[in-house]
Amino acid sequence: MHYPWWYVPNFTAPMLIAGIATIHVFVSLYAVGGGIVLAGEVSHAYKSNDRPMLDYLRTHTLFFILLTVVFGAITGVGIWWTIGLASPLATESLIHIFVFGWAMEYVFFVIEIVSAFVFHYYWGRLDPKTHAAIGWIYAISAYISLVLITGITAFQLDIGNWTPEKGMWTAFFNPQTIPQIMARSGAALLLASLYIYLHAAFKLRNDVHLRSLVENRVSKWGMAGAALVTAGGAWWYVNIPESAKSALAGASALNILTALIFLASAVVFFMLYFGPYRHPGWLNPGFAILYFLLGIAATGTGEFIREGARKPYIVYNYVTGNNVLVSEIPKLQASGYLNGGVWTRAYLKEQYPQAVTKDGNIDYAEMLKLPVAEQVKVGKVLFQYHCNDCHSTNGFSGLDRLTQGWTRDMISTVVTHLNKAHYFMPPWCGNDAEAVLITEFIQSLSEPTPAGMKFSEEESSEKEKTSNLAAREESDR
Amino acid sequence: MNPTDLIGPASPLGNPAPFWFITFFKVLGLILHMIPMNVWFAGMILVAVFSTFGKNHSLELAHRLSRTMPAVVALGINLGIVPLLFTQVGYYQFYYPAGVLMARAWFSVIVILLFAYYGVYVYSLSVRSNRRTKFALTSAWISSIAFVLISFLFANNFSLMANVNDWIHIYTRTSESGAALGTGLNTADPTLIPRWLMMFGIAITTTAVFIVFDAVFFKRKDTSDNYRKWAGKFAFAFYTLGIVVYAVMGSWYVFGALGESVLNPIGQSSFMKILFPLTAISPGLVWIALFAQRKGLRKATTITAGTLQVFVITLNAVSRQWVQNEEIFKFKDVSQLPVQVQWSPMIVFLLLFVIGLTVVGWMIAKIAEVEKRGAEEIQVK
Ligand code: HEM
């Protein structure tokens, strides 16, 4: 309500965040895990003076840089870009709490960039010791950047003992941070091994000997990763807040997905053990792709669950999904949601100058005297600022389908008891007049019960709805 | 309606650092961002043009620039996040509304940048492997155009931040039921075009200095004396062009676009009375340094020119901030917002900053050694 809301038809603006964040994670985890594996393997290859392995690692480094430094970095900045557009108030808050965490993160980003380029472009021109050291500088700084960002995203799900008076460290060391770091470290190593398989399966198609060696060495990293994912994930699950646990248990989709991740990690662990670890050399492009997709699926699901479990908050107990501070809700309920919002208030005063009180507030009594068609329009403003974070009108999580066949009373009851209907929705933050206005809008949107279904009650309620609307429109004229 | 009605409330969390600290790092960040950004902004255009139409030395220049470009872009983007962070800390009440009003264009920056960046790589790798295909050349063109487009969008957002008077018009014109469609741009603002092209002028000058730097310090083994001579002459001409663009756009910006309400306070500040003219004429110093080596490049003069160019950029960044503050404080003096300093995170950050600089310095020293070893045979005058 502090900022204008960005309307993305059918899709909702926050879904853009989810989309970018997911593809970013696929690459950024590899940027961390791959850095560690590369540094470890390059050191080992120098020690054992393994020229062919070094040559392979060099080609892999170019692949690594092209993916992480470009795609990883841009999508990472992209998340930032998007959260500022789609959740400005939450972003503002996070930035005020964590500005120095992010500032530290950028210090490490710059070290990462410089070390990655030096590692790649000066390959063979630096002495082995320095070269390996630079690989480790990359690995360590990338790892620290993972730790820093994980503390911030973990905070969104569980603020722990933090209150606005407390500083960044309390926020950072919330109950979620360590388990999530563990799970993500595992995912980083696991994904790195799968990326390396994918690359090696094509690049070393005709060099069975070298490929076997790569497979065997990398499988150890991958197995360690799978074990960490499982342990960290389980620990995380034990630590999540009650509401998130309910969300996972209640939403059957999330529930199944959680089980799937554990399953996928276990499967990958055994596939790695019996495959590349015990019987290196059999990896072909097809299997590498399969492995890779499994890894991507598991990681993507994990991140999806992490995001899904947060509702109705963007920052737990501090900022709600509709971009309102929890502390502001009582005031908004009293003064009116539209009246309390900076942009909604300006908008409505422009649109309906007749519905403004002498002291410059929105006059709700006048609003309710507007013709129904106009009330629907005002209701849509409420929808934009109160619901569009999670619902579209007729696309993703569309209210037209969610309220299909509902009566006016049902809609009005859910609207005024949002958090009672589903605890992953925020409470209704408007006043009574606004509840009428948004009900008007949702009713104009709601799809009728599918034709041809014969229950006498349903039919009559359908009729009731239509006749109600017709009657009121009649009375407007 | 009063334009300030659209400015949201201050964060109850308070600013985590004093305002001067936030501004310092915002400006420092912009300086660090501008150096590489200028090189790709004007430099990629040179790469595209000379790769298509160039011969001998100019073609060689295009190839040399494209070899270092991936690293330049990577660094510049990462350094860009620093001012972005501090802008959001100190100026959030202005940054977010501006961003949302032009959300589609602002969001598209990420997509465009992805193309631009891969384009840089495609061309760079093709030059390194000596296989310049049509596809690679097209990529170079796409990159250069994409960068120009992105720079225009940046100028839009950062001018719209301060153009609070137009917010309501853009908002009502480009919204649906009170929610911004994100299709607004700040094109009605008279400062937009000169502001954007003024940066282009500076970008040309920085790129000119970079060309000299590259000729003197990078890949010395493969650099012929002839090329070096040509580069000195070309850089001087290019710098001159940059100064012309800078002067024309700068005058338009200051005398034609900035209003009285911004210029008057500047006229009253004795600090700005010195800083503003200095900002205007500072490129002249670098121009002299480049003039001095038209006939042959010297290490010391090149280092002087480089240092002076950083000075030019610094003056620009500081003046910009001053103007931005004048423009914004008219509506709301954000320097007076409550502060709740986070001391220990700040100290840890500052320590890490110093450690980070040391580590980066160490790595650069290592590659400098390598470059030196490789350059034994060639004497730079
Ligand atoms: C994602 C990477 C980038 C980030 C995070 C970034 C960040 C920033 C920030 C925060 C500023 C304003 C600084 C201030 O006023 O304090 C800025 C200015 C600018 N940037 Fe970047 N930048 C990025 C990429 C680019 C690209 C690709 C270009 C293309 C040439 C570019 C061109 C500009 C220009 C022209 C300005 C000056 C805008 C004005 O104030 O009129 N930037 N950048």
Short mmCIF file of N, CA and C in Angstrom, two decimals, chain A residues 16-110:
data_model
loop_
_atom_site.label_atom_id
_atom_site.label_comp_id
_atom_site.label_asym_id
_atom_site.label_seq_id
_atom_site.Cartn_x
_atom_site.Cartn_y
_atom_site.Cartn_z
N LEU A 16 6.53 -13.92 -11.32
CA LEU A 16 7.77 -13.63 -12.05
C LEU A 16 8.97 -13.90 -11.14
N ILE A 17 8.80 -13.54 -9.86
CA ILE A 17 9.90 -13.78 -8.92
C ILE A 17 10.15 -15.28 -8.83
N ALA A 18 9.06 -16.02 -8.64
CA ALA A 18 9.22 -17.47 -8.50
C ALA A 18 9.92 -18.04 -9.72
N GLY A 19 9.50 -17.59 -10.89
CA GLY A 19 10.11 -18.10 -12.13
C GLY A 19 11.60 -17.82 -12.19
N ILE A 20 11.97 -16.57 -11.98
CA ILE A 20 13.39 -16.22 -12.09
C ILE A 20 14.18 -16.88 -10.98
N ALA A 21 13.61 -16.90 -9.77
CA ALA A 21 14.36 -17.45 -8.64
C ALA A 21 14.68 -18.92 -8.90
N THR A 22 13.71 -19.64 -9.45
CA THR A 22 13.95 -21.06 -9.67
C THR A 22 15.06 -21.29 -10.69
N ILE A 23 14.98 -20.61 -11.82
CA ILE A 23 16.05 -20.86 -12.79
C ILE A 23 17.39 -20.34 -12.27
N HIS A 24 17.33 -19.32 -11.46
CA HIS A 24 18.60 -18.82 -10.90
C HIS A 24 19.25 -19.86 -10.00
N VAL A 25 18.42 -20.52 -9.19
CA VAL A 25 18.97 -21.48 -8.24
C VAL A 25 19.68 -22.63 -8.96
N PHE A 26 19.12 -23.06 -10.09
CA PHE A 26 19.77 -24.15 -10.83
C PHE A 26 21.21 -23.80 -11.16
N VAL A 27 21.43 -22.56 -11.49
CA VAL A 27 22.77 -22.17 -11.92
C VAL A 27 23.62 -21.72 -10.74
N SER A 28 23.01 -21.01 -9.79
CA SER A 28 23.84 -20.45 -8.73
C SER A 28 24.35 -21.55 -7.80
N LEU A 29 23.57 -22.60 -7.63
CA LEU A 29 24.08 -23.69 -6.79
C LEU A 29 25.28 -24.36 -7.46
N TYR A 30 25.18 -24.47 -8.77
CA TYR A 30 26.33 -25.00 -9.52
C TYR A 30 27.51 -24.05 -9.41
N ALA A 31 27.24 -22.76 -9.39
CA ALA A 31 28.33 -21.79 -9.27
C ALA A 31 29.10 -22.01 -7.97
N VAL A 32 28.39 -22.43 -6.93
CA VAL A 32 29.06 -22.66 -5.66
C VAL A 32 29.70 -24.06 -5.64
N GLY A 33 28.87 -25.06 -5.88
CA GLY A 33 29.38 -26.44 -5.82
C GLY A 33 30.45 -26.68 -6.87
N GLY A 34 30.22 -26.18 -8.08
CA GLY A 34 31.19 -26.37 -9.15
C GLY A 34 32.53 -25.74 -8.79
N GLY A 35 32.47 -24.59 -8.12
CA GLY A 35 33.72 -23.93 -7.71
C GLY A 35 34.50 -24.80 -6.75
N ILE A 36 33.78 -25.41 -5.82
CA ILE A 36 34.46 -26.25 -4.83
C ILE A 36 35.05 -27.49 -5.52
N VAL A 37 34.24 -28.12 -6.36
CA VAL A 37 34.73 -29.32 -7.04
C VAL A 37 35.92 -28.98 -7.93
N LEU A 38 35.82 -27.89 -8.68
CA LEU A 38 36.92 -27.52 -9.58
C LEU A 38 38.20 -27.25 -8.79
N ALA A 39 38.07 -26.49 -7.71
CA ALA A 39 39.26 -26.17 -6.92
C ALA A 39 39.88 -27.48 -6.38
N GLY A 40 39.02 -28.34 -5.84
CA GLY A 40 39.52 -29.60 -5.28
C GLY A 40 40.18 -30.46 -6.34
N GLU A 41 39.53 -30.57 -7.48
CA GLU A 41 40.05 -31.45 -8.52
C GLU A 41 41.30 -30.87 -9.18
N VAL A 42 41.33 -29.57 -9.34
CA VAL A 42 42.53 -28.97 -9.95
C VAL A 42 43.73 -29.16 -9.01
N SER A 43 43.51 -28.95 -7.72
CA SER A 43 44.60 -29.16 -6.77
C SER A 43 45.10 -30.59 -6.86
N HIS A 44 44.16 -31.52 -6.89
CA HIS A 44 44.53 -32.93 -6.94
C HIS A 44 45.28 -33.25 -8.23
N ALA A 45 44.78 -32.70 -9.34
CA ALA A 45 45.42 -33.00 -10.62
C ALA A 45 46.83 -32.42 -10.68
N TYR A 46 47.03 -31.26 -10.10
CA TYR A 46 48.40 -30.71 -10.07
C TYR A 46 49.29 -31.61 -9.25
N LYS A 47 48.78 -32.04 -8.11
CA LYS A 47 49.60 -32.87 -7.22
C LYS A 47 49.99 -34.17 -7.90
N SER A 48 49.02 -34.78 -8.57
CA SER A 48 49.32 -36.06 -9.20
C SER A 48 49.84 -35.85 -10.63
N ASN A 49 50.05 -34.59 -10.98
CA ASN A 49 50.56 -34.24 -12.30
C ASN A 49 49.78 -34.93 -13.42
N ASP A 50 48.48 -34.84 -13.34
CA ASP A 50 47.60 -35.52 -14.29
C ASP A 50 47.21 -34.55 -15.40
N ARG A 51 48.02 -34.54 -16.46
CA ARG A 51 47.81 -33.58 -17.56
C ARG A 51 46.44 -33.71 -18.23
N PRO A 52 46.05 -34.93 -18.64
CA PRO A 52 44.75 -35.04 -19.33
C PRO A 52 43.60 -34.53 -18.47
N MET A 53 43.66 -34.84 -17.17
CA MET A 53 42.60 -34.38 -16.29
C MET A 53 42.59 -32.85 -16.25
N LEU A 54 43.78 -32.28 -16.15
CA LEU A 54 43.86 -30.81 -16.12
C LEU A 54 43.26 -30.21 -17.39
N ASP A 55 43.57 -30.85 -18.52
CA ASP A 55 43.02 -30.33 -19.77
C ASP A 55 41.50 -30.39 -19.76
N TYR A 56 40.99 -31.50 -19.22
CA TYR A 56 39.54 -31.59 -19.17
C TYR A 56 38.96 -30.49 -18.26
N LEU A 57 39.57 -30.35 -17.10
CA LEU A 57 39.05 -29.36 -16.15
C LEU A 57 39.08 -27.96 -16.76
N ARG A 58 40.07 -27.75 -17.62
CA ARG A 58 40.14 -26.44 -18.26
C ARG A 58 38.95 -26.21 -19.18
N THR A 59 38.62 -27.22 -19.97
CA THR A 59 37.45 -27.01 -20.85
C THR A 59 36.19 -26.88 -20.00
N HIS A 60 36.17 -27.62 -18.90
CA HIS A 60 34.97 -27.50 -18.07
C HIS A 60 34.85 -26.10 -17.47
N THR A 61 36.00 -25.51 -17.16
CA THR A 61 35.96 -24.18 -16.56
C THR A 61 35.32 -23.16 -17.50
N LEU A 62 35.59 -23.29 -18.80
CA LEU A 62 34.97 -22.35 -19.73
C LEU A 62 33.45 -22.52 -19.72
N PHE A 63 33.02 -23.77 -19.76
CA PHE A 63 31.58 -24.06 -19.69
C PHE A 63 31.00 -23.48 -18.41
N PHE A 64 31.72 -23.68 -17.34
CA PHE A 64 31.31 -23.19 -16.02
C PHE A 64 31.14 -21.68 -16.02
N ILE A 65 32.13 -20.99 -16.57
CA ILE A 65 32.08 -19.52 -16.56
C ILE A 65 30.95 -19.00 -17.44
N LEU A 66 30.81 -19.63 -18.61
CA LEU A 66 29.76 -19.16 -19.51
C LEU A 66 28.39 -19.28 -18.87
N LEU A 67 28.24 -20.29 -18.04
CA LEU A 67 26.94 -20.49 -17.42
C LEU A 67 26.79 -19.65 -16.14
N THR A 68 27.79 -19.72 -15.27
CA THR A 68 27.59 -19.09 -13.96
C THR A 68 27.82 -17.58 -14.00
N VAL A 69 28.92 -17.18 -14.62
CA VAL A 69 29.25 -15.75 -14.58
C VAL A 69 28.23 -14.95 -15.38
N VAL A 70 27.70 -15.54 -16.44
CA VAL A 70 26.74 -14.79 -17.22
C VAL A 70 25.32 -15.07 -16.74
N PHE A 71 24.86 -16.28 -16.97
CA PHE A 71 23.46 -16.57 -16.67
C PHE A 71 23.18 -16.49 -15.17
N GLY A 72 24.08 -17.06 -14.39
CA GLY A 72 23.89 -17.04 -12.94
C GLY A 72 23.87 -15.62 -12.40
N ALA A 73 24.82 -14.81 -12.85
CA ALA A 73 24.90 -13.45 -12.32
C ALA A 73 23.70 -12.62 -12.75
N ILE A 74 23.31 -12.73 -14.00
CA ILE A 74 22.22 -11.88 -14.48
C ILE A 74 20.89 -12.29 -13.86
N THR A 75 20.64 -13.60 -13.76
CA THR A 75 19.38 -13.98 -13.15
C THR A 75 19.38 -13.62 -11.67
N GLY A 76 20.55 -13.63 -11.05
CA GLY A 76 20.64 -13.24 -9.64
C GLY A 76 20.27 -11.77 -9.47
N VAL A 77 20.86 -10.93 -10.31
CA VAL A 77 20.47 -9.52 -10.28
C VAL A 77 18.99 -9.42 -10.64
N GLY A 78 18.56 -10.32 -11.53
CA GLY A 78 17.17 -10.34 -11.97
C GLY A 78 16.19 -10.54 -10.82
N ILE A 79 16.57 -11.37 -9.87
CA ILE A 79 15.70 -11.58 -8.71
C ILE A 79 15.53 -10.27 -7.97
N TRP A 80 16.61 -9.60 -7.80
CA TRP A 80 16.61 -8.30 -7.14
C TRP A 80 15.72 -7.31 -7.83
N TRP A 81 15.89 -7.26 -9.12
CA TRP A 81 15.10 -6.37 -9.97
C TRP A 81 13.63 -6.65 -9.73
N THR A 82 13.29 -7.94 -9.75
CA THR A 82 11.90 -8.33 -9.74
C THR A 82 11.27 -8.17 -8.36
N ILE A 83 12.00 -8.49 -7.30
CA ILE A 83 11.38 -8.33 -5.97
C ILE A 83 11.09 -6.86 -5.72
N GLY A 84 11.94 -5.99 -6.22
CA GLY A 84 11.69 -4.56 -6.05
C GLY A 84 10.42 -4.12 -6.77
N LEU A 85 10.10 -4.80 -7.88
CA LEU A 85 8.91 -4.44 -8.64
C LEU A 85 7.67 -5.12 -8.11
N ALA A 86 7.81 -6.37 -7.68
CA ALA A 86 6.63 -7.16 -7.34
C ALA A 86 6.34 -7.17 -5.84
N SER A 87 7.35 -6.95 -5.02
CA SER A 87 7.13 -6.88 -3.57
C SER A 87 7.92 -5.75 -2.98
N PRO A 88 7.62 -4.52 -3.39
CA PRO A 88 8.49 -3.41 -2.96
C PRO A 88 8.58 -3.24 -1.44
N LEU A 89 7.48 -3.42 -0.74
CA LEU A 89 7.54 -3.16 0.71
C LEU A 89 8.40 -4.22 1.41
N ALA A 90 8.23 -5.46 1.01
CA ALA A 90 9.04 -6.52 1.61
C ALA A 90 10.52 -6.30 1.28
N THR A 91 10.79 -5.86 0.05
CA THR A 91 12.18 -5.63 -0.34
C THR A 91 12.76 -4.49 0.46
N GLU A 92 11.99 -3.42 0.58
CA GLU A 92 12.44 -2.28 1.39
C GLU A 92 12.79 -2.76 2.80
N SER A 93 11.93 -3.57 3.38
CA SER A 93 12.16 -4.03 4.74
C SER A 93 13.41 -4.90 4.82
N LEU A 94 13.49 -5.88 3.92
CA LEU A 94 14.65 -6.77 3.95
C LEU A 94 15.95 -5.97 3.78
N ILE A 95 15.88 -4.98 2.91
CA ILE A 95 17.10 -4.21 2.66
C ILE A 95 17.49 -3.39 3.88
N HIS A 96 16.50 -2.92 4.62
CA HIS A 96 16.86 -2.15 5.81
C HIS A 96 17.41 -3.05 6.91
N ILE A 97 16.94 -4.27 6.94
CA ILE A 97 17.48 -5.18 7.96
C ILE A 97 18.85 -5.70 7.55
N PHE A 98 18.99 -6.04 6.26
CA PHE A 98 20.17 -6.80 5.83
C PHE A 98 21.13 -6.02 4.95
N VAL A 99 21.06 -4.70 4.97
CA VAL A 99 21.89 -4.00 3.99
C VAL A 99 23.36 -4.42 4.08
N PHE A 100 23.87 -4.58 5.27
CA PHE A 100 25.29 -4.92 5.36
C PHE A 100 25.55 -6.37 4.99
N GLY A 101 24.55 -7.22 5.20
CA GLY A 101 24.69 -8.59 4.72
C GLY A 101 24.84 -8.60 3.21
N TRP A 102 24.00 -7.80 2.54
CA TRP A 102 24.10 -7.73 1.08
C TRP A 102 25.41 -7.06 0.65
N ALA A 103 25.78 -6.03 1.39
CA ALA A 103 27.03 -5.35 1.03
C ALA A 103 28.20 -6.33 1.13
N MET A 104 28.19 -7.17 2.18
CA MET A 104 29.25 -8.18 2.29
C MET A 104 29.17 -9.14 1.11
N GLU A 105 27.95 -9.51 0.78
CA GLU A 105 27.75 -10.42 -0.34
C GLU A 105 28.41 -9.87 -1.61
N TYR A 106 28.29 -8.54 -1.82
CA TYR A 106 28.86 -7.99 -3.05
C TYR A 106 30.37 -7.98 -3.02
N VAL A 107 30.92 -7.83 -1.82
CA VAL A 107 32.37 -7.94 -1.73
C VAL A 107 32.79 -9.32 -2.26
N PHE A 108 32.05 -10.35 -1.83
CA PHE A 108 32.42 -11.70 -2.27
C PHE A 108 32.12 -11.91 -3.74
N PHE A 109 31.06 -11.30 -4.24
CA PHE A 109 30.79 -11.41 -5.68
C PHE A 109 31.96 -10.87 -6.49
N VAL A 110 32.46 -9.73 -6.07
CA VAL A 110 33.56 -9.14 -6.84
C VAL A 110 34.78 -10.05 -6.78
#
